[in-house]
Amino acid sequence: ITGNVLAADIEVKPRGRLHLDAGFYNDDQTTFGNGVNVRRGRMGLQGTISPDWRFVIEYDFAEGGDASAADVNLRTKLAGGTVTIGHQRVPFSLNTLTSSNSITFMERSSASTVITPDRKLGVRFDKTFGNITSESMAFGRTMNTESDAGKDDSMGLAQRLVYHPKVDDVQYHLGAAVVYQDLGDYNTLRLRDRPELRIDPAIRLIDTGTLNEVDSLTRAGLEFAAIKGVWSVEAELLSLQTSSAIQDVSFSGYHMQVSYVVTGESRSYKNGLFSGIKPSSASGAIEVAARYSVTDLNDGAVFGGEQKNLTLGLNYYMNSNIRFMGNIVFSDIDTSSAVSEEPIGFGIRAQYNF
Amino acid sequence: ITGNVLAADIEVKPRGRLHLDAGFYNDDQTTFGNGVNVRRGRMGLQGTISPDWRFVIEYDFAEGGDASAADVNLRTKLAGGTVTIGHQRVPFSLNTLTSSNSITFMERSSASTVITPDRKLGVRFDKTFGNITSESMAFGRTMNTESDAGKDDSMGLAQRLVYHPKVDDVQYHLGAAVVYQDLGDYNTLRLRDRPELRIDPAIRLIDTGTLNEVDSLTRAGLEFAAIKGVWSVEAELLSLQTSSAIQDVSFSGYHMQVSYVVTGESRSYKNGLFSGIKPSSASGAIEVAARYSVTDLNDGAVFGGEQKNLTLGLNYYMNSNIRFMGNIVFSDIDTSSAVSEEPIGFGIRAQYNF
Amino acid sequence: ITGNVLAADIEVKPRGRLHLDAGFYNDDQTTFGNGVNVRRGRMGLQGTISPDWRFVIEYDFAEGGDASAADVNLRTKLAGGTVTIGHQRVPFSLNTLTSSNSITFMERSSASTVITPDRKLGVRFDKTFGNITSESMAFGRTMNTESDAGKDDSMGLAQRLVYHPKVDDVQYHLGAAVVYQDLGDYNTLRLRDRPELRIDPAIRLIDTGTLNEVDSLTRAGLEFAAIKGVWSVEAELLSLQTSSAIQDVSFSGYHMQVSYVVTGESRSYKNGLFSGIKPSSASGAIEVAARYSVTDLNDGAVFGGEQKNLTLGLNYYMNSNIRFMGNIVFSDIDTSSAVSEEPIGFGIRAQYNF
């Protein structure tokens, strides 16, 4: 109560989201667990301090009692762009940068999940010049780990450039991004993933295991997307290269997807970023979509496996804030245990965000 | 900050509650710890999305740093009733379904605490037909545990029926409920409880220990209540039966209580649910109450003990949102260690909710 | 959603704060970790229930996923003063009682950090009589630990008195406080601290280790401060004395600081408490400050070390809610490992609060 009287020029609004999943698997070799899962359960606050500064602080409490920080930062305008200080996405991967409220499928593409860095503490500068958007960031560690005594944090630099012309009635998106990350005194790396569904959040069939003595990482990404009315396509190719005292290795992946909005709406897009579909009628909007993704975690002496997924999706947008989703994921996996298997996952999601 | 601008038809309101306890014990054999305890310390957000959808997301952070999910769900109207999707109470036990802001004593009856399932992820449909209210739910696991790799979640079905006629100036409540729960791949059960006071939250003198190879649980409950002006009575009988590869066992308990509002108000009641007492004057409302409860965790080869409690309570309702409570709990316990003892607990609570 | 409709006489407002640090160390013997750290990341709710009652519930989620309770309490007016029930600061140490949003340096003085009790659950009564403010509290344990089975909580009493006359244009502050704490069944004590910077939150070079069989603690503090326009000075001397079955020991520390507001504003002060600097122009306010602190954890058979810090600080107040800070901390430490070393810490902070 002390010292927190809101001044007249502050506006605070709550925000949050719930993503609630249920589903089951058609197992091949590995037994997956069926049932329900709360994928995201976030609460936060956002607002403006004087006209020029915007803040957000949001945590996710869905996973077993621990708070996990989402966006926790402060933003202002600078030199025609925006500067954001704090915990936020590193500008890399169109699929990762799309809000989880607006992604086309229940999970992001496996390549994007594995190769993209998580949110980091840092300073980011975004600016749009006509059809070109530039996003630059200097970053340290994520907020969701604690520092060990005496260890220097990892540090990195990221740059993403997007060219997004609108030609006739087609919105194009051509992007390229690179992230260099010096791992400081945290010299390990582990890449692994689930088969693009988290009904069983614990089973990951591709997994590099822990790689030691890794000094730095270089990630690179190429993005393409196009929107023409009810149709949209999206593709990206991502890679990660290690610099290590033991052995330099490199992993990569990509996805391609197409979506069609049956009820006539378009996917929203602005300055290098997709947002969701806003139903134009009170009866909501329906979208069908398909995605193919490949993630390859084999290189040199590392056998992390390879995962190929074909996902079919059906989305019902009740309004701008409530969505129901259904996904079927056909996987073809060479696991890190050198088993070849083809499980099928079935999932549905109810979500709201505000 | 991205993509979360509130549309005009969304209303969000914060909610929360603090239940702060202090007290001590008159020990018999076991030494209880005296002092203070934060029983609940919740923050949440709730609101409406378009006129038809209501959401709530609330967590409790009182217990040692972990977030514990309370109601986290989405609700809409359907076929003259309401459908609720997400984390919520299973429709079972009048005492459990009464909000912790409105329960008559500091803790729910031991029988209700032990036998009622905790909140689960699921879909619930409630509908009132005149004097009859029906509540049905299909549910999976609770949100407050994490799934183990490869294990199927438990799943269940619940049905509660309440007949609640008002005859002359007496509101009657006659309820029956049954819950069937297939434990999936989580085949253990442990029932245990404290002596209806949590000043020492760690000591539970009745305890079945962990029962293994349990396949499914069937719970049944009978509820009775009546309100006539300043008087109310409430009773329920609950039982739980296991289906197990080892040995089927069955546990049960009941409570009976009476409350009298000295200042003339009535306990609020609607469609199968009690809510609190709303003071009719600015000087607040005073309630006195007594409860007797029995919980029997002995059956077959399981000796979990038996607990009988007599609780005397005095409540002061400052207004609809602030309450002070005092409880004395006289226990008569055959503990799971086969000791017979009669501790007495003394507790007070300050609570607010908004 | 059930039973939480806000009545007309309740007002709820969100509150929160983010303190985001970055920095590095010039190491001497010990290697410190460089990088970034989220010092505080809080979300909370506060408001009024009827005109007379104020509540607050706030948690910090910055540290590795655990919720840590800040102020969680209920306040009303009584006999010309205020009564606060719940989790709150114990009235001891001017530096500790100053909000972290308003402290002059990135960290409180080491003496204050080490010797002051953390927030406790209890009842506090504050009253101002003209130039004298009295703060009294009876308290139990903190909310951020859990009780062990069968153990009595610690309990204590605190009294702080402040004489705060304004003579001509000088605001004086003379304070004295004492805290007696019976440790109940939690009979250990450990005092330790970092060198007034938490870029590396894990390294503490002064550390008494765990002292056992401690029965009770008596803390005493003397406070002095004065504000004359743009200048302010602040000093306090704190001590802690144990009563132990093994050996009574006593530790102490002090700090002295001076601050100068370059842009002409004054530090705010009222009834025994500093609050922040409110810029008088849209271009913000600038403050420079210096502090010297000594913390002595050596006594009897305990060799916890001694830490002397000289801190230079530069603060830029963008407005009442956004601040940027820079600190250089020159340390001179006889560590608990009997090493003498002189590390230098460099830190910057971006903070907002609302």
Short mmCIF file of N, CA and C in Angstrom, two decimals, chain A residues 13-18 20 31-38 41-44 46 54-56 61-66 71 73 75 101 199-203 273 318-319 321-322 324 350-354, chain B residues 1-7 9-10 12-14 43-45 49-50 53 55-59 61 65-68 72-74 85-87 121-122 140-141 143-153:
data_model
loop_
_atom_site.label_atom_id
_atom_site.label_comp_id
_atom_site.label_asym_id
_atom_site.label_seq_id
_atom_site.Cartn_x
_atom_site.Cartn_y
_atom_site.Cartn_z
N LYS A 13 -3.40 -2.47 -17.42
CA LYS A 13 -4.44 -3.43 -17.79
C LYS A 13 -3.94 -4.84 -17.53
N PRO A 14 -4.80 -5.69 -17.00
CA PRO A 14 -4.40 -7.09 -16.85
C PRO A 14 -4.32 -7.79 -18.21
N ARG A 15 -3.54 -8.80 -18.29
CA ARG A 15 -3.53 -9.64 -19.48
C ARG A 15 -3.30 -11.09 -19.08
N GLY A 16 -3.61 -12.00 -19.94
CA GLY A 16 -3.41 -13.40 -19.60
C GLY A 16 -3.85 -14.29 -20.73
N ARG A 17 -3.57 -15.58 -20.56
CA ARG A 17 -4.00 -16.55 -21.56
C ARG A 17 -4.08 -17.94 -20.94
N LEU A 18 -5.01 -18.72 -21.43
CA LEU A 18 -5.11 -20.14 -21.06
C LEU A 18 -5.15 -20.96 -22.33
N LEU A 20 -5.50 -24.87 -23.12
CA LEU A 20 -5.83 -26.13 -22.46
C LEU A 20 -5.95 -27.25 -23.49
N THR A 31 5.68 -45.74 -25.76
CA THR A 31 4.35 -45.50 -25.18
C THR A 31 4.25 -44.05 -24.73
N PHE A 32 3.35 -43.31 -25.33
CA PHE A 32 3.08 -41.94 -24.92
C PHE A 32 1.94 -41.95 -23.90
N GLY A 33 1.90 -40.93 -23.04
CA GLY A 33 0.80 -40.80 -22.10
C GLY A 33 -0.33 -39.98 -22.70
N ASN A 34 -1.56 -40.46 -22.54
CA ASN A 34 -2.74 -39.75 -23.03
C ASN A 34 -3.37 -38.94 -21.92
N GLY A 35 -4.13 -37.93 -22.28
CA GLY A 35 -4.84 -37.19 -21.25
C GLY A 35 -4.95 -35.72 -21.55
N VAL A 36 -4.79 -34.92 -20.51
CA VAL A 36 -4.95 -33.47 -20.64
C VAL A 36 -3.67 -32.76 -20.23
N ASN A 37 -3.52 -31.52 -20.66
CA ASN A 37 -2.34 -30.74 -20.30
C ASN A 37 -2.66 -29.27 -20.41
N VAL A 38 -2.24 -28.50 -19.41
CA VAL A 38 -2.38 -27.06 -19.51
C VAL A 38 -1.11 -26.52 -20.13
N GLY A 41 -0.78 -21.01 -18.95
CA GLY A 41 -1.75 -20.45 -18.01
C GLY A 41 -1.14 -19.20 -17.42
N ARG A 42 -1.24 -18.12 -18.14
CA ARG A 42 -0.48 -16.91 -17.81
C ARG A 42 -1.35 -15.79 -17.24
N MET A 43 -0.73 -15.05 -16.34
CA MET A 43 -1.31 -13.82 -15.83
C MET A 43 -0.26 -12.72 -15.93
N GLY A 44 -0.71 -11.52 -16.27
CA GLY A 44 0.24 -10.43 -16.35
C GLY A 44 -0.43 -9.09 -16.29
N GLN A 46 0.04 -5.01 -17.98
CA GLN A 46 0.72 -4.18 -18.97
C GLN A 46 0.11 -2.80 -18.92
N ARG A 54 5.88 1.98 -22.40
CA ARG A 54 4.95 0.88 -22.22
C ARG A 54 5.67 -0.22 -21.46
N PHE A 55 4.96 -0.85 -20.55
CA PHE A 55 5.58 -1.93 -19.81
C PHE A 55 4.69 -3.17 -19.89
N VAL A 56 5.31 -4.30 -19.64
CA VAL A 56 4.56 -5.54 -19.52
C VAL A 56 5.31 -6.43 -18.54
N PHE A 61 2.16 -19.87 -15.06
CA PHE A 61 2.15 -20.70 -13.86
C PHE A 61 1.61 -22.10 -14.15
N ALA A 62 1.55 -22.45 -15.44
CA ALA A 62 0.89 -23.71 -15.79
C ALA A 62 1.70 -24.93 -15.42
N GLU A 63 3.02 -24.81 -15.42
CA GLU A 63 3.82 -26.03 -15.32
C GLU A 63 4.26 -26.38 -13.90
N GLY A 64 3.47 -27.17 -13.24
CA GLY A 64 3.85 -27.79 -11.98
C GLY A 64 4.24 -26.84 -10.87
N GLY A 65 3.68 -25.63 -10.85
CA GLY A 65 3.90 -24.77 -9.70
C GLY A 65 4.98 -23.73 -9.86
N ASP A 66 5.85 -23.88 -10.84
CA ASP A 66 6.89 -22.87 -11.01
C ASP A 66 6.40 -21.72 -11.87
N ASP A 71 7.00 -12.26 -21.37
CA ASP A 71 7.50 -10.90 -21.59
C ASP A 71 7.50 -10.12 -20.27
N ASN A 73 9.17 -6.53 -19.60
CA ASN A 73 10.04 -5.51 -20.18
C ASN A 73 9.42 -4.12 -20.21
N ARG A 75 9.30 -0.54 -22.78
CA ARG A 75 9.49 -0.14 -24.18
C ARG A 75 9.25 1.35 -24.36
N ASN A 101 -0.80 -17.23 -29.11
CA ASN A 101 -2.24 -17.07 -29.30
C ASN A 101 -2.64 -17.15 -30.77
N ILE A 199 0.68 -33.33 -25.36
CA ILE A 199 -0.23 -34.06 -24.47
C ILE A 199 0.62 -34.85 -23.47
N ASP A 200 1.66 -35.50 -23.98
CA ASP A 200 2.69 -36.07 -23.11
C ASP A 200 3.88 -35.13 -23.18
N PRO A 201 4.04 -34.24 -22.17
CA PRO A 201 5.09 -33.23 -22.29
C PRO A 201 6.49 -33.76 -22.04
N ALA A 202 6.60 -34.99 -21.60
CA ALA A 202 7.91 -35.47 -21.13
C ALA A 202 8.68 -36.29 -22.15
N ILE A 203 8.05 -36.79 -23.18
CA ILE A 203 8.75 -37.67 -24.12
C ILE A 203 9.27 -36.89 -25.31
N LEU A 273 5.50 -9.68 -38.93
CA LEU A 273 4.89 -10.46 -37.87
C LEU A 273 3.46 -10.84 -38.23
N MET A 318 -13.76 -18.40 -32.33
CA MET A 318 -15.06 -17.94 -31.82
C MET A 318 -15.16 -16.42 -31.94
N ASN A 319 -14.07 -15.77 -31.54
CA ASN A 319 -13.94 -14.32 -31.72
C ASN A 319 -12.44 -14.03 -31.64
N ASN A 321 -10.66 -13.55 -29.23
CA ASN A 321 -10.03 -13.95 -27.96
C ASN A 321 -10.26 -15.40 -27.56
N ILE A 322 -11.09 -16.09 -28.28
CA ILE A 322 -11.35 -17.50 -27.95
C ILE A 322 -11.17 -18.34 -29.21
N PHE A 324 -10.67 -22.58 -30.67
CA PHE A 324 -10.61 -24.03 -30.49
C PHE A 324 -9.82 -24.62 -31.65
N ALA A 350 -8.53 -25.78 -26.28
CA ALA A 350 -9.42 -24.64 -26.04
C ALA A 350 -8.53 -23.53 -25.49
N GLN A 351 -8.63 -22.33 -26.06
CA GLN A 351 -7.76 -21.25 -25.59
C GLN A 351 -8.52 -19.94 -25.48
N TYR A 352 -8.14 -19.16 -24.48
CA TYR A 352 -8.58 -17.78 -24.47
C TYR A 352 -7.39 -16.89 -24.15
N ASN A 353 -7.46 -15.66 -24.60
CA ASN A 353 -6.43 -14.68 -24.24
C ASN A 353 -7.09 -13.32 -24.14
N PHE A 354 -6.52 -12.50 -23.30
CA PHE A 354 -7.11 -11.17 -23.09
C PHE A 354 -6.00 -10.18 -22.76
N ILE B 1 3.23 -6.84 -24.73
CA ILE B 1 2.64 -5.67 -25.34
C ILE B 1 2.08 -6.02 -26.72
N THR B 2 2.72 -6.97 -27.37
CA THR B 2 2.28 -7.37 -28.69
C THR B 2 0.95 -8.11 -28.66
N GLY B 3 0.02 -7.68 -29.50
CA GLY B 3 -1.17 -8.49 -29.76
C GLY B 3 -2.08 -8.71 -28.58
N ASN B 4 -2.06 -7.83 -27.60
CA ASN B 4 -2.93 -8.05 -26.47
C ASN B 4 -3.78 -6.83 -26.15
N VAL B 5 -3.97 -5.99 -27.14
CA VAL B 5 -4.84 -4.84 -26.91
C VAL B 5 -6.25 -5.36 -26.61
N LEU B 6 -6.83 -4.88 -25.55
CA LEU B 6 -8.15 -5.35 -25.16
C LEU B 6 -9.20 -4.79 -26.12
N ALA B 7 -10.00 -5.66 -26.67
CA ALA B 7 -11.10 -5.22 -27.52
C ALA B 7 -12.18 -4.62 -26.63
N ASP B 9 -15.20 -5.28 -26.17
CA ASP B 9 -16.18 -6.14 -25.54
C ASP B 9 -15.59 -7.10 -24.53
N ILE B 10 -14.41 -6.77 -24.00
CA ILE B 10 -13.80 -7.59 -22.95
C ILE B 10 -13.77 -6.78 -21.66
N VAL B 12 -12.15 -7.17 -17.81
CA VAL B 12 -11.29 -7.97 -16.94
C VAL B 12 -11.29 -7.34 -15.55
N LYS B 13 -11.47 -8.16 -14.53
CA LYS B 13 -11.39 -7.66 -13.15
C LYS B 13 -10.43 -8.54 -12.35
N PRO B 14 -9.61 -7.93 -11.53
CA PRO B 14 -8.75 -8.72 -10.65
C PRO B 14 -9.59 -9.40 -9.56
N MET B 43 -4.14 -14.68 -6.14
CA MET B 43 -4.35 -13.59 -7.08
C MET B 43 -4.89 -14.17 -8.37
N GLY B 44 -5.81 -13.45 -8.99
CA GLY B 44 -6.34 -13.93 -10.24
C GLY B 44 -6.99 -12.84 -11.04
N LEU B 45 -7.43 -13.23 -12.23
CA LEU B 45 -8.13 -12.33 -13.13
C LEU B 45 -9.37 -13.04 -13.62
N ILE B 49 -15.77 -12.19 -22.12
CA ILE B 49 -15.37 -11.98 -23.51
C ILE B 49 -16.65 -12.07 -24.31
N SER B 50 -17.04 -10.97 -24.92
CA SER B 50 -18.37 -10.87 -25.53
C SER B 50 -19.37 -11.18 -24.43
N TRP B 53 -19.26 -15.31 -22.83
CA TRP B 53 -18.18 -16.13 -22.31
C TRP B 53 -17.57 -15.47 -21.08
N PHE B 55 -14.40 -15.94 -18.18
CA PHE B 55 -13.18 -16.68 -17.89
C PHE B 55 -12.69 -16.34 -16.49
N VAL B 56 -11.89 -17.22 -15.96
CA VAL B 56 -11.21 -16.95 -14.69
C VAL B 56 -9.87 -17.67 -14.72
N ILE B 57 -8.88 -17.02 -14.16
CA ILE B 57 -7.56 -17.66 -14.00
C ILE B 57 -7.04 -17.19 -12.65
N GLU B 58 -6.84 -18.13 -11.74
CA GLU B 58 -6.44 -17.75 -10.38
C GLU B 58 -5.46 -18.78 -9.81
N TYR B 59 -4.42 -18.26 -9.15
CA TYR B 59 -3.43 -19.13 -8.54
C TYR B 59 -3.24 -18.76 -7.07
N PHE B 61 -0.45 -18.60 -4.10
CA PHE B 61 1.01 -18.57 -3.93
C PHE B 61 1.41 -18.65 -2.46
N GLY B 65 6.15 -20.86 -1.92
CA GLY B 65 6.73 -20.43 -3.18
C GLY B 65 6.17 -21.08 -4.42
N ASP B 66 5.44 -22.18 -4.29
CA ASP B 66 4.87 -22.80 -5.47
C ASP B 66 3.52 -22.19 -5.81
N ALA B 67 3.26 -22.05 -7.11
CA ALA B 67 1.94 -21.63 -7.55
C ALA B 67 1.05 -22.85 -7.58
N SER B 68 -0.14 -22.71 -7.02
CA SER B 68 -1.11 -23.79 -7.03
C SER B 68 -2.36 -23.26 -7.73
N VAL B 72 -9.28 -22.14 -13.10
CA VAL B 72 -8.64 -21.68 -14.32
C VAL B 72 -9.50 -22.22 -15.45
N ASN B 73 -10.48 -21.45 -15.90
CA ASN B 73 -11.42 -22.04 -16.85
C ASN B 73 -12.18 -21.00 -17.67
N LEU B 74 -13.02 -21.51 -18.52
CA LEU B 74 -13.79 -20.74 -19.49
C LEU B 74 -15.22 -21.25 -19.43
N ILE B 85 -15.23 -25.20 -19.08
CA ILE B 85 -14.11 -25.98 -19.61
C ILE B 85 -12.87 -25.55 -18.87
N GLY B 86 -12.16 -26.52 -18.29
CA GLY B 86 -10.89 -26.18 -17.65
C GLY B 86 -10.79 -26.70 -16.24
N HIS B 87 -9.94 -26.04 -15.45
CA HIS B 87 -9.64 -26.48 -14.09
C HIS B 87 -10.71 -25.96 -13.14
N LEU B 121 -9.04 -30.92 -14.38
CA LEU B 121 -9.23 -30.39 -15.72
C LEU B 121 -10.34 -31.18 -16.39
N GLY B 122 -11.35 -30.49 -16.87
CA GLY B 122 -12.44 -31.21 -17.50
C GLY B 122 -13.51 -30.30 -18.03
N GLY B 140 -10.17 -35.10 -16.26
CA GLY B 140 -8.88 -35.78 -16.31
C GLY B 140 -8.12 -35.53 -15.01
N ARG B 141 -6.84 -35.16 -15.12
CA ARG B 141 -6.03 -34.96 -13.93
C ARG B 141 -6.19 -33.54 -13.39
N MET B 143 -4.51 -29.88 -12.35
CA MET B 143 -3.50 -29.04 -12.98
C MET B 143 -2.24 -28.95 -12.12
N ASN B 144 -2.33 -29.39 -10.86
CA ASN B 144 -1.24 -29.17 -9.91
C ASN B 144 -0.26 -30.32 -9.77
N THR B 145 -0.32 -31.27 -10.70
CA THR B 145 0.72 -32.29 -10.77
C THR B 145 1.19 -32.29 -12.21
N GLU B 146 2.36 -32.79 -12.43
CA GLU B 146 2.85 -32.92 -13.79
C GLU B 146 2.73 -34.37 -14.23
N SER B 147 2.50 -34.57 -15.50
CA SER B 147 2.40 -35.92 -16.04
C SER B 147 3.78 -36.56 -16.11
N ASP B 148 3.85 -37.83 -15.79
CA ASP B 148 5.09 -38.57 -16.01
C ASP B 148 5.13 -39.06 -17.45
N ALA B 149 6.33 -39.26 -17.93
CA ALA B 149 6.49 -39.70 -19.32
C ALA B 149 5.78 -41.03 -19.55
N GLY B 150 4.98 -41.07 -20.60
CA GLY B 150 4.38 -42.33 -21.02
C GLY B 150 3.20 -42.81 -20.21
N LYS B 151 2.74 -42.02 -19.25
CA LYS B 151 1.65 -42.48 -18.40
C LYS B 151 0.33 -41.84 -18.81
N ASP B 152 -0.71 -42.65 -18.90
CA ASP B 152 -2.04 -42.12 -19.18
C ASP B 152 -2.59 -41.45 -17.92
N ASP B 153 -3.19 -40.29 -18.10
CA ASP B 153 -3.82 -39.58 -16.99
C ASP B 153 -5.02 -40.37 -16.46
#
